Amino acid sequence: MADDRAATATLHRGLALEAFDSHLFRRNSATVTAKLEEYLDGTSIRGLRLTDPALLGRAARALMTRERQSIPALDEQKLSAIVDLYLRTGIQLHSPGYMGRQFSGVVPLAGVIELMTSVAGQPASFYEAGQLPNVVERIMADELNEFIGWDPERFSMVTTSGGSLANLTALLAARNRAFPRFWSDGAAAAGRRVRPAIAMGDNAHYSLSRAAGVMGIGEEQIVRLPVNRHGTICMERARPVLASAERRHLKVFCLVASAGTTSLGAFDPLEELADLAREKNLWLHVDGAHGASLLVSDRLRHKLKGIHRADSLCWDAHKMMFVPMPCTMLFYRNKEHGYGAFRQEASYVFEQEPDIYTALDSAEQNFECSKRPMIMSLWALWALYGPALFAEKIEYLCRLTQEIYHEVCAAPDFEALHRPEANILCFRYRPDSRLADAELHRLQLAIRNHIKAEGRFFISKVNVDGVAALRVVMMNHQITREHFQMLLDDVRNAGRTLLGNDQRRDKEKE
């Protein structure tokens, strides 16, 4: 009996160790890589086919071992099926049919680097745990600051897991500069009659109002600045709104500008907003999660004219720098402000006597303690290909968006809602100018749902002036003008079918 238990223990230990075996790792990697190679080579136009969650759940459960008492040997057929299921049910980022969101298919090499950082994990908040990630974070900060234009001796950069967290961190730094005792004393630090407030464009990303809520700043203390027909902050109307906020005892401490709004991809006037921020002693934060990447292009950099006057900048590399999610960089014009968001003592991680190693620690500047070395995939691409790789793809996508804008303008049954500034275009199918807004709204939503259900193209939607619009984001360099023309044909056919069905129902009611 004792011999049986010993043999069983030895077997279990062997199977447990097998899961960590390097030869098995190579075999598993080959299985997954072959599937990904096939995925990347696919030329079919495919969007997104939604699967009934119950069916998908059953398919996923069928791939799970039922063994609970011992460790089974790895079933490589199930591994292959898991990869197939994942790739088949996700958004097809590398297909010309994908035009829906602001995240893109990655440069494949970046995925290889992510594999390395996943297996050889190095938490990146502390130099001693992730030496190279912390060094290359400084290197990439210097490289990208060449395009921003801040004093190289005074600025700083820290990586965060996503633009939402970067925006929150910057707003915390701005608040703590304006109200130095807020961190320790809470809202009482602002005084009894003063209510801290944040000013932002009326179409700013929802993460900013969410960040305000996290900080205890209610919706009533968010000063919404009107936007013009281009979707950018209207300077003529911004000043009266700020004056009104002052009369309501709102103490605006931060002005947020957008460089590439989510809805339209519009760029707020940074120079004019910088003048306003300086005049009123406000922190100017730029949410450039989407559009900051245009800085690497000589042809497009002018969209962010005045960025050097901002106090902080959020920049998502997982959007227009084509690396895996999430990879966000938060820049500060004054590196001292980078330590202003969080003010804590923790002897188990923070060093009381800094040296050349701990000087590269970033944990005091970001919310995360354990943080992926997300900068590695961006640095590897930059190191091996340089900035031209990014600039050429970004320029192509923006040029393509201009071309499809003209396609929409030339079609009598479509209307373009703005001239694109980057790679986002909103438009509507409108065969009859007499359609009321409510009917037009329902039609666009129905068309979008029809297109998604067909599974050939994946597009998004957004409300523009209260009426739904179809929205495309050009993130894939494999998309051509011809692909967009095919999408317009599909939209037109869907619209005609939907309108015809509506007319038939109206006749039946008569």
Short mmCIF file of C-alpha atoms in Angstrom, two decimals:
data_model
loop_
_atom_site.label_atom_id
_atom_site.label_comp_id
_atom_site.label_asym_id
_atom_site.label_seq_id
_atom_site.Cartn_x
_atom_site.Cartn_y
_atom_site.Cartn_z
CA MET A 1 0.00 0.00 0.00
CA ALA A 2 2.82 2.36 0.93
CA ASP A 3 4.62 1.43 -2.28
CA ASP A 4 1.49 2.25 -4.29
CA ARG A 5 1.21 5.67 -2.66
CA ALA A 6 4.89 6.37 -3.34
CA ALA A 7 4.52 5.35 -6.98
CA THR A 8 1.42 7.53 -7.34
CA ALA A 9 3.23 10.49 -5.76
CA THR A 10 6.16 9.99 -8.12
CA LEU A 11 3.79 9.86 -11.11
CA HIS A 12 1.97 13.01 -10.03
CA ARG A 13 5.24 14.82 -9.49
CA GLY A 14 6.39 13.77 -12.94
CA LEU A 15 3.23 15.05 -14.65
CA ALA A 16 3.40 18.29 -12.69
CA LEU A 17 6.94 18.88 -13.80
CA GLU A 18 6.02 18.00 -17.37
CA ALA A 19 3.80 21.09 -17.50
CA PHE A 20 6.95 23.16 -17.02
CA ASP A 21 9.11 21.13 -19.42
CA SER A 22 11.01 23.18 -22.01
CA HIS A 23 10.59 20.55 -24.74
CA LEU A 24 6.85 20.52 -24.21
CA PHE A 25 6.95 24.32 -24.36
CA ARG A 26 8.60 24.13 -27.78
CA ARG A 27 5.98 21.66 -29.01
CA ASN A 28 3.09 23.72 -27.65
CA SER A 29 4.58 26.89 -29.15
CA ALA A 30 4.84 25.23 -32.54
CA THR A 31 1.16 24.25 -32.37
CA VAL A 32 0.05 27.76 -31.49
CA THR A 33 2.45 29.45 -33.91
CA ALA A 34 1.24 27.36 -36.83
CA LYS A 35 -2.35 28.38 -36.06
CA LEU A 36 -1.37 32.06 -35.80
CA GLU A 37 0.57 31.89 -39.06
CA GLU A 38 -2.53 30.56 -40.80
CA TYR A 39 -4.58 33.33 -39.13
CA LEU A 40 -2.19 36.05 -40.30
CA ASP A 41 -2.06 34.67 -43.84
CA GLY A 42 -5.83 34.63 -44.19
CA THR A 43 -7.03 36.92 -46.99
CA SER A 44 -10.78 36.48 -46.61
CA ILE A 45 -12.94 39.46 -45.72
CA ARG A 46 -14.40 38.61 -42.34
CA GLY A 47 -15.85 40.74 -39.60
CA LEU A 48 -17.36 39.36 -36.42
CA ARG A 49 -19.86 36.58 -35.99
CA LEU A 50 -21.40 36.65 -32.54
CA THR A 51 -21.93 33.24 -30.97
CA ASP A 52 -24.69 32.43 -28.52
CA PRO A 53 -22.88 32.66 -25.14
CA ALA A 54 -24.51 29.42 -24.00
CA LEU A 55 -23.21 27.56 -27.06
CA LEU A 56 -19.76 29.06 -26.66
CA GLY A 57 -19.77 28.15 -22.97
CA ARG A 58 -20.63 24.54 -23.81
CA ALA A 59 -17.87 24.42 -26.43
CA ALA A 60 -15.36 25.79 -23.93
CA ARG A 61 -16.44 23.37 -21.20
CA ALA A 62 -16.14 20.45 -23.61
CA LEU A 63 -12.43 21.24 -23.92
CA MET A 64 -11.87 21.07 -20.16
CA THR A 65 -10.57 17.93 -18.46
CA ARG A 66 -12.95 16.23 -16.05
CA GLU A 67 -10.06 14.88 -14.04
CA ARG A 68 -9.87 16.40 -10.54
CA GLN A 69 -7.82 13.96 -8.48
CA SER A 70 -4.75 13.59 -10.66
CA ILE A 71 -2.90 15.50 -13.37
CA PRO A 72 -3.74 14.27 -16.87
CA ALA A 73 -1.22 14.21 -19.68
CA LEU A 74 -1.52 17.17 -22.00
CA ASP A 75 -4.03 16.64 -24.79
CA GLU A 76 -2.50 18.47 -27.76
CA GLN A 77 -5.65 18.08 -29.84
CA LYS A 78 -7.54 20.02 -27.18
CA LEU A 79 -4.82 22.67 -27.16
CA SER A 80 -5.24 23.05 -30.91
CA ALA A 81 -9.01 23.26 -30.49
CA ILE A 82 -8.65 25.96 -27.82
CA VAL A 83 -6.60 28.10 -30.19
CA ASP A 84 -9.10 27.54 -33.00
CA LEU A 85 -12.01 28.52 -30.77
CA TYR A 86 -10.26 31.69 -29.61
CA LEU A 87 -9.32 32.84 -33.09
CA ARG A 88 -12.67 31.95 -34.64
CA THR A 89 -14.83 33.79 -32.10
CA GLY A 90 -12.79 36.98 -31.77
CA ILE A 91 -12.65 40.18 -33.79
CA GLN A 92 -10.63 39.49 -36.93
CA LEU A 93 -8.05 42.24 -36.43
CA HIS A 94 -5.94 41.32 -39.44
CA SER A 95 -8.81 41.03 -41.93
CA PRO A 96 -9.82 43.81 -44.36
CA GLY A 97 -13.33 43.39 -42.96
CA TYR A 98 -12.32 44.77 -39.58
CA MET A 99 -13.04 48.51 -39.45
CA GLY A 100 -14.77 48.82 -36.12
CA ARG A 101 -12.55 49.77 -33.20
CA GLN A 102 -9.44 51.69 -32.21
CA PHE A 103 -7.28 48.72 -31.41
CA SER A 104 -5.35 47.10 -34.22
CA GLY A 105 -3.70 43.92 -35.24
CA VAL A 106 -0.19 43.94 -33.83
CA VAL A 107 3.09 43.79 -35.68
CA PRO A 108 3.69 40.02 -35.33
CA LEU A 109 7.16 40.51 -33.87
CA ALA A 110 5.58 42.43 -30.99
CA GLY A 111 3.56 39.30 -30.21
CA VAL A 112 6.76 37.26 -30.12
CA ILE A 113 8.23 39.71 -27.62
CA GLU A 114 5.05 39.43 -25.54
CA LEU A 115 5.56 35.66 -25.46
CA MET A 116 9.05 36.23 -24.08
CA THR A 117 7.89 38.66 -21.41
CA SER A 118 5.06 36.34 -20.40
CA VAL A 119 7.24 33.28 -19.92
CA ALA A 120 10.23 35.10 -18.43
CA GLY A 121 8.12 37.40 -16.28
CA GLN A 122 9.80 40.56 -15.04
CA PRO A 123 7.54 42.94 -13.09
CA ALA A 124 8.39 46.38 -14.39
CA SER A 125 7.72 48.69 -11.46
CA PHE A 126 11.08 48.01 -9.83
CA TYR A 127 14.52 47.95 -11.40
CA GLU A 128 15.71 44.95 -9.42
CA ALA A 129 12.79 42.87 -10.75
CA GLY A 130 12.90 44.07 -14.36
CA GLN A 131 16.19 45.67 -15.26
CA LEU A 132 15.92 45.91 -19.05
CA PRO A 133 12.25 47.02 -19.06
CA ASN A 134 13.07 49.89 -16.73
CA VAL A 135 16.07 50.95 -18.78
CA VAL A 136 14.24 50.84 -22.12
CA GLU A 137 11.32 52.73 -20.58
CA ARG A 138 13.76 55.60 -20.12
CA ILE A 139 15.12 55.08 -23.62
CA MET A 140 11.66 55.17 -25.22
CA ALA A 141 10.78 58.22 -23.14
CA ASP A 142 13.79 60.03 -24.62
CA GLU A 143 13.06 58.80 -28.14
CA LEU A 144 9.43 59.91 -28.12
CA ASN A 145 10.12 63.17 -26.35
CA GLU A 146 12.06 64.16 -29.47
CA PHE A 147 8.61 64.54 -31.05
CA ILE A 148 6.93 66.13 -28.03
CA GLY A 149 9.63 68.75 -27.49
CA TRP A 150 9.99 69.03 -23.71
CA ASP A 151 13.21 69.87 -21.87
CA PRO A 152 15.08 66.52 -21.89
CA GLU A 153 16.40 67.16 -18.38
CA ARG A 154 13.02 67.95 -16.83
CA PHE A 155 10.36 65.66 -18.33
CA SER A 156 9.47 62.08 -17.34
CA MET A 157 7.41 59.14 -18.55
CA VAL A 158 5.83 56.15 -16.84
CA THR A 159 3.94 53.24 -18.41
CA THR A 160 0.44 52.27 -17.27
CA SER A 161 -2.01 49.53 -18.15
CA GLY A 162 -4.28 51.51 -20.44
CA GLY A 163 -5.29 55.07 -21.18
CA SER A 164 -8.03 55.12 -18.55
CA LEU A 165 -5.49 54.52 -15.80
CA ALA A 166 -3.10 57.06 -17.33
CA ASN A 167 -5.83 59.71 -17.39
CA LEU A 168 -6.75 59.00 -13.77
CA THR A 169 -3.09 59.22 -12.71
CA ALA A 170 -2.57 62.55 -14.48
CA LEU A 171 -5.73 64.01 -12.93
CA LEU A 172 -4.57 62.91 -9.48
CA ALA A 173 -1.24 64.65 -10.03
CA ALA A 174 -3.04 67.80 -11.17
CA ARG A 175 -5.40 67.76 -8.19
CA ASN A 176 -2.62 67.23 -5.68
CA ARG A 177 -0.66 70.13 -7.15
CA ALA A 178 -3.67 72.42 -6.81
CA PHE A 179 -4.66 71.08 -3.37
CA PRO A 180 -1.42 69.85 -1.74
CA ARG A 181 -3.14 68.40 1.35
CA PHE A 182 -5.93 66.60 -0.50
CA TRP A 183 -4.10 63.27 -0.32
CA SER A 184 -3.90 63.40 3.47
CA ASP A 185 -6.95 65.47 4.42
CA GLY A 186 -9.42 64.55 1.69
CA ALA A 187 -12.01 66.99 0.36
CA ALA A 188 -11.66 69.17 3.44
CA ALA A 189 -8.33 70.35 2.02
CA ALA A 190 -10.20 72.34 -0.62
CA GLY A 191 -12.08 74.45 1.94
CA ARG A 192 -15.75 74.61 2.82
CA ARG A 193 -16.96 76.70 -0.10
CA VAL A 194 -14.56 75.47 -2.79
CA ARG A 195 -15.43 72.47 -4.94
CA PRO A 196 -12.57 71.01 -7.04
CA ALA A 197 -13.56 70.68 -10.70
CA ILE A 198 -12.21 69.44 -14.03
CA ALA A 199 -12.94 71.06 -17.40
CA MET A 200 -13.11 68.94 -20.53
CA GLY A 201 -14.72 68.88 -23.95
CA ASP A 202 -18.31 67.73 -24.06
CA ASN A 203 -17.22 64.71 -26.12
CA ALA A 204 -14.19 63.73 -24.01
CA HIS A 205 -13.60 60.01 -23.45
CA TYR A 206 -15.77 58.49 -20.75
CA SER A 207 -12.67 57.41 -18.80
CA LEU A 208 -12.15 61.04 -17.80
CA SER A 209 -15.55 61.45 -16.16
CA ARG A 210 -15.10 57.99 -14.65
CA ALA A 211 -11.75 59.12 -13.22
CA ALA A 212 -13.45 62.19 -11.76
CA GLY A 213 -15.94 59.90 -10.04
CA VAL A 214 -13.14 57.75 -8.62
CA MET A 215 -11.55 60.93 -7.25
CA GLY A 216 -14.77 61.97 -5.54
CA ILE A 217 -15.51 64.74 -8.02
CA GLY A 218 -19.18 64.44 -8.93
CA GLU A 219 -20.75 64.96 -12.32
CA GLU A 220 -21.86 68.42 -11.21
CA GLN A 221 -18.20 69.35 -10.77
CA ILE A 222 -17.21 68.38 -14.31
CA VAL A 223 -17.26 71.52 -16.43
CA ARG A 224 -18.36 70.46 -19.91
CA LEU A 225 -16.89 72.71 -22.58
CA PRO A 226 -19.02 73.04 -25.76
CA VAL A 227 -17.66 71.63 -29.00
CA ASN A 228 -18.07 73.05 -32.49
CA ARG A 229 -19.25 71.35 -35.68
CA HIS A 230 -15.76 69.86 -36.10
CA GLY A 231 -16.04 68.09 -32.76
CA THR A 232 -13.36 70.18 -31.06
CA ILE A 233 -13.59 72.49 -28.04
CA CYS A 234 -15.09 75.81 -29.10
CA MET A 235 -12.78 78.50 -27.70
CA GLU A 236 -15.34 81.30 -28.05
CA ARG A 237 -17.79 79.44 -25.81
CA ALA A 238 -15.24 77.89 -23.43
CA ARG A 239 -14.42 81.11 -21.59
CA PRO A 240 -18.04 81.95 -20.62
CA VAL A 241 -18.54 78.38 -19.38
CA LEU A 242 -15.43 78.60 -17.19
CA ALA A 243 -16.57 81.99 -15.88
CA SER A 244 -19.94 80.48 -14.99
CA ALA A 245 -18.19 77.66 -13.14
CA GLU A 246 -16.26 80.18 -11.06
CA ARG A 247 -19.49 81.90 -10.05
CA ARG A 248 -20.75 78.52 -8.81
CA HIS A 249 -17.65 78.24 -6.58
CA LEU A 250 -16.13 75.52 -8.74
CA LYS A 251 -12.34 75.56 -8.59
CA VAL A 252 -11.20 74.15 -11.92
CA PHE A 253 -7.71 72.75 -11.43
CA CYS A 254 -7.28 70.86 -14.71
CA LEU A 255 -8.22 71.47 -18.33
CA VAL A 256 -8.34 68.32 -20.46
CA ALA A 257 -7.82 68.44 -24.21
CA SER A 258 -8.33 65.56 -26.64
CA ALA A 259 -5.88 64.67 -29.37
CA GLY A 260 -7.98 62.29 -31.42
CA THR A 261 -11.47 62.09 -29.90
CA THR A 262 -13.07 58.68 -29.76
CA SER A 263 -16.15 59.66 -31.74
CA LEU A 264 -14.64 61.60 -34.65
CA GLY A 265 -10.87 61.45 -34.20
CA ALA A 266 -10.83 65.25 -33.82
CA PHE A 267 -7.95 67.26 -32.34
CA ASP A 268 -8.64 70.08 -29.89
CA PRO A 269 -6.76 73.39 -30.49
CA LEU A 270 -3.81 72.80 -28.15
CA GLU A 271 -2.12 76.17 -28.63
CA GLU A 272 -5.26 78.11 -27.74
CA LEU A 273 -6.08 75.81 -24.83
CA ALA A 274 -2.51 76.20 -23.55
CA ASP A 275 -3.00 79.98 -23.58
CA LEU A 276 -6.24 79.58 -21.64
CA ALA A 277 -4.64 77.18 -19.14
CA ARG A 278 -1.73 79.54 -18.52
CA GLU A 279 -4.05 82.50 -18.10
CA LYS A 280 -6.11 80.70 -15.46
CA ASN A 281 -3.24 78.73 -13.89
CA LEU A 282 -4.70 75.37 -14.89
CA TRP A 283 -2.94 72.07 -15.46
CA LEU A 284 -3.30 71.14 -19.15
CA HIS A 285 -3.65 67.41 -19.68
CA VAL A 286 -3.86 66.01 -23.21
CA ASP A 287 -5.68 62.73 -23.73
CA GLY A 288 -3.75 61.61 -26.79
CA ALA A 289 -4.51 57.94 -26.31
CA HIS A 290 -5.45 57.60 -29.96
CA GLY A 291 -3.92 60.56 -31.76
CA ALA A 292 -0.57 61.13 -30.05
CA SER A 293 1.01 58.55 -32.35
CA LEU A 294 0.69 61.03 -35.22
CA LEU A 295 3.67 62.79 -33.63
CA VAL A 296 6.03 60.25 -35.22
CA SER A 297 4.94 61.34 -38.71
CA ASP A 298 6.52 64.40 -40.31
CA ARG A 299 3.36 64.83 -42.41
CA LEU A 300 0.86 64.60 -39.57
CA ARG A 301 2.66 66.02 -36.54
CA HIS A 302 1.08 69.43 -37.05
CA LYS A 303 -2.22 68.01 -35.76
CA LEU A 304 -0.71 68.24 -32.28
CA LYS A 305 0.81 71.69 -32.60
CA GLY A 306 1.28 73.09 -29.11
CA ILE A 307 1.72 69.71 -27.39
CA HIS A 308 5.00 70.93 -25.87
CA ARG A 309 2.97 73.35 -23.73
CA ALA A 310 0.91 70.63 -22.04
CA ASP A 311 1.65 69.50 -18.49
CA SER A 312 0.88 65.83 -19.16
CA LEU A 313 0.10 63.56 -22.09
CA CYS A 314 -1.55 60.14 -22.32
CA TRP A 315 -0.35 58.04 -25.29
CA ASP A 316 -1.61 54.53 -26.10
CA ALA A 317 0.91 52.49 -28.04
CA HIS A 318 -1.62 49.65 -28.40
CA LYS A 319 -3.69 51.82 -30.70
CA MET A 320 -1.68 53.51 -33.45
CA MET A 321 1.73 52.02 -32.59
CA PHE A 322 0.39 48.51 -33.27
CA VAL A 323 1.63 46.64 -30.19
CA PRO A 324 -0.34 44.29 -27.90
CA MET A 325 -2.77 45.65 -25.32
CA PRO A 326 -2.31 47.33 -23.00
CA CYS A 327 0.69 49.57 -23.50
CA THR A 328 0.16 53.18 -22.45
CA MET A 329 2.68 55.90 -21.73
CA LEU A 330 2.00 58.85 -19.43
CA PHE A 331 4.32 61.81 -19.97
CA TYR A 332 4.91 64.77 -17.63
CA ARG A 333 6.54 68.03 -18.71
CA ASN A 334 7.93 68.41 -15.18
CA LYS A 335 9.26 65.12 -13.79
CA GLU A 336 8.62 66.27 -10.22
CA HIS A 337 4.90 66.20 -11.02
CA GLY A 338 5.25 62.51 -11.83
CA TYR A 339 5.58 61.83 -8.12
CA GLY A 340 2.58 63.93 -7.21
CA ALA A 341 -0.24 61.49 -7.98
CA PHE A 342 0.47 59.08 -5.09
CA ARG A 343 2.03 59.95 -1.75
CA GLN A 344 2.71 56.95 0.40
CA GLU A 345 5.36 55.20 2.44
CA ALA A 346 5.84 51.46 2.02
CA SER A 347 9.14 50.19 3.37
CA TYR A 348 8.70 46.76 1.81
CA VAL A 349 9.01 48.22 -1.70
CA PHE A 350 10.04 51.89 -1.58
CA GLU A 351 13.68 52.61 -0.81
CA GLN A 352 14.55 55.26 1.74
CA GLU A 353 18.09 55.63 0.40
CA PRO A 354 17.90 55.86 -3.42
CA ASP A 355 20.81 54.72 -5.56
CA ILE A 356 21.50 54.34 -9.28
CA TYR A 357 19.21 51.30 -9.41
CA THR A 358 16.20 52.50 -7.42
CA ALA A 359 16.33 55.79 -9.34
CA LEU A 360 14.70 53.84 -12.18
CA ASP A 361 11.87 52.42 -10.07
CA SER A 362 8.46 53.65 -11.23
CA ALA A 363 6.20 52.20 -8.53
CA GLU A 364 5.87 55.53 -6.75
CA GLN A 365 4.55 57.09 -9.95
CA ASN A 366 1.96 54.54 -11.03
CA PHE A 367 -0.99 52.80 -9.39
CA GLU A 368 0.24 49.31 -10.18
CA CYS A 369 2.71 47.43 -8.02
CA SER A 370 2.95 44.35 -10.22
CA LYS A 371 3.08 45.65 -13.78
CA ARG A 372 3.77 43.89 -17.04
CA PRO A 373 6.90 44.99 -18.91
CA MET A 374 4.63 46.38 -21.63
CA ILE A 375 7.27 48.72 -23.01
CA MET A 376 9.35 45.79 -24.29
CA SER A 377 7.23 45.12 -27.38
CA LEU A 378 7.29 48.78 -28.41
CA TRP A 379 11.01 49.17 -27.75
CA ALA A 380 11.89 45.98 -29.69
CA LEU A 381 10.02 47.22 -32.77
CA TRP A 382 11.58 50.67 -32.44
CA ALA A 383 15.04 49.17 -31.94
CA LEU A 384 14.81 46.89 -34.98
CA TYR A 385 12.73 48.97 -37.40
CA GLY A 386 12.97 52.55 -36.19
CA PRO A 387 10.17 55.16 -36.38
CA ALA A 388 9.58 54.76 -40.13
CA LEU A 389 7.64 51.52 -39.60
CA PHE A 390 5.06 53.38 -37.52
CA ALA A 391 5.04 56.58 -39.58
CA GLU A 392 4.44 54.80 -42.89
CA LYS A 393 1.53 52.74 -41.60
CA ILE A 394 -0.07 55.70 -39.80
CA GLU A 395 0.26 57.88 -42.90
CA TYR A 396 -1.29 55.18 -45.07
CA LEU A 397 -4.26 54.75 -42.74
CA CYS A 398 -4.90 58.50 -42.55
CA ARG A 399 -4.54 58.86 -46.33
CA LEU A 400 -6.94 55.96 -46.86
CA THR A 401 -9.48 57.61 -44.56
CA GLN A 402 -9.34 60.77 -46.67
CA GLU A 403 -9.99 58.67 -49.78
CA ILE A 404 -13.01 56.90 -48.31
CA TYR A 405 -14.34 60.26 -47.10
CA HIS A 406 -14.43 61.37 -50.74
CA GLU A 407 -16.14 58.08 -51.66
CA VAL A 408 -18.92 58.85 -49.18
CA CYS A 409 -19.23 62.45 -50.37
CA ALA A 410 -19.58 61.27 -53.98
CA ALA A 411 -22.40 58.83 -53.16
CA PRO A 412 -25.82 60.55 -53.36
CA ASP A 413 -27.40 58.22 -50.80
CA PHE A 414 -24.73 58.73 -48.13
CA GLU A 415 -23.63 61.70 -46.05
CA ALA A 416 -20.25 62.25 -44.41
CA LEU A 417 -20.57 63.95 -41.03
CA HIS A 418 -17.09 65.45 -40.84
CA ARG A 419 -13.84 65.70 -42.72
CA PRO A 420 -11.55 63.19 -40.98
CA GLU A 421 -8.44 64.48 -39.24
CA ALA A 422 -6.92 61.06 -38.72
CA ASN A 423 -8.25 57.55 -39.39
CA ILE A 424 -11.85 57.74 -38.12
CA LEU A 425 -14.86 58.51 -40.32
CA CYS A 426 -18.53 58.82 -39.34
CA PHE A 427 -21.24 58.74 -41.98
CA ARG A 428 -24.88 57.83 -42.54
CA TYR A 429 -26.89 56.01 -45.15
CA ARG A 430 -29.52 58.61 -46.09
CA PRO A 431 -31.30 57.85 -49.37
CA ASP A 432 -34.06 60.34 -48.60
CA SER A 433 -33.35 63.77 -47.10
CA ARG A 434 -36.92 63.81 -45.77
CA LEU A 435 -36.20 61.06 -43.23
CA ALA A 436 -36.89 62.38 -39.73
CA ASP A 437 -34.09 62.19 -37.19
CA ALA A 438 -35.80 59.47 -35.17
CA GLU A 439 -36.27 57.30 -38.25
CA LEU A 440 -32.74 58.04 -39.45
CA HIS A 441 -31.39 57.06 -36.03
CA ARG A 442 -33.18 53.70 -36.03
CA LEU A 443 -32.11 52.99 -39.59
CA GLN A 444 -28.38 53.43 -38.84
CA LEU A 445 -28.60 51.17 -35.79
CA ALA A 446 -30.47 48.53 -37.77
CA ILE A 447 -27.93 48.70 -40.62
CA ARG A 448 -25.02 48.32 -38.23
CA ASN A 449 -26.63 45.30 -36.58
CA HIS A 450 -27.38 43.78 -39.98
CA ILE A 451 -23.78 44.27 -41.16
CA LYS A 452 -22.43 42.74 -37.95
CA ALA A 453 -24.77 39.77 -38.20
CA GLU A 454 -23.73 39.12 -41.80
CA GLY A 455 -20.18 38.65 -40.51
CA ARG A 456 -18.32 40.07 -43.50
CA PHE A 457 -17.54 43.53 -42.09
CA PHE A 458 -17.28 44.77 -38.55
CA ILE A 459 -18.04 48.48 -38.05
CA SER A 460 -19.06 50.53 -35.02
CA LYS A 461 -21.65 53.23 -34.38
CA VAL A 462 -21.78 56.49 -32.47
CA ASN A 463 -24.30 59.25 -31.89
CA VAL A 464 -23.44 62.51 -33.66
CA ASP A 465 -25.67 65.44 -32.66
CA GLY A 466 -28.02 62.96 -31.04
CA VAL A 467 -28.51 60.82 -34.15
CA ALA A 468 -26.80 57.48 -34.72
CA ALA A 469 -24.04 57.29 -37.32
CA LEU A 470 -21.99 54.50 -38.81
CA ARG A 471 -18.34 54.70 -37.76
CA VAL A 472 -15.26 53.14 -39.31
CA VAL A 473 -11.72 53.17 -37.95
CA MET A 474 -8.96 52.39 -40.40
CA MET A 475 -6.45 50.39 -38.34
CA ASN A 476 -5.47 47.66 -40.78
CA HIS A 477 -3.01 48.37 -43.60
CA GLN A 478 -4.53 45.51 -45.61
CA ILE A 479 -7.71 47.53 -46.12
CA THR A 480 -7.95 49.26 -49.48
CA ARG A 481 -10.39 51.70 -51.04
CA GLU A 482 -11.99 48.77 -52.85
CA HIS A 483 -12.77 47.06 -49.54
CA PHE A 484 -14.56 50.17 -48.34
CA GLN A 485 -16.55 50.35 -51.57
CA MET A 486 -17.67 46.78 -50.88
CA LEU A 487 -18.74 47.87 -47.40
CA LEU A 488 -20.77 50.76 -48.86
CA ASP A 489 -22.52 48.32 -51.18
CA ASP A 490 -23.38 46.09 -48.23
CA VAL A 491 -24.64 49.07 -46.22
CA ARG A 492 -26.73 50.28 -49.17
CA ASN A 493 -28.26 46.83 -49.71
CA ALA A 494 -29.00 46.47 -46.01
CA GLY A 495 -30.57 49.93 -45.91
CA ARG A 496 -32.79 49.27 -48.90
CA THR A 497 -33.94 45.97 -47.43
CA LEU A 498 -34.70 47.50 -44.06
CA LEU A 499 -36.57 50.44 -45.56
CA GLY A 500 -38.51 48.10 -47.84
CA ASN A 501 -39.53 45.99 -44.85
CA ASP A 502 -40.68 49.12 -43.03
CA GLN A 503 -42.77 50.24 -46.02
CA ARG A 504 -44.40 46.81 -46.30
CA ARG A 505 -45.31 46.86 -42.61
CA ASP A 506 -46.80 50.33 -43.00
CA LYS A 507 -48.98 49.12 -45.91
CA GLU A 508 -50.13 46.09 -43.92
CA LYS A 509 -51.23 48.38 -41.10
CA GLU A 510 -53.32 50.40 -43.57
#
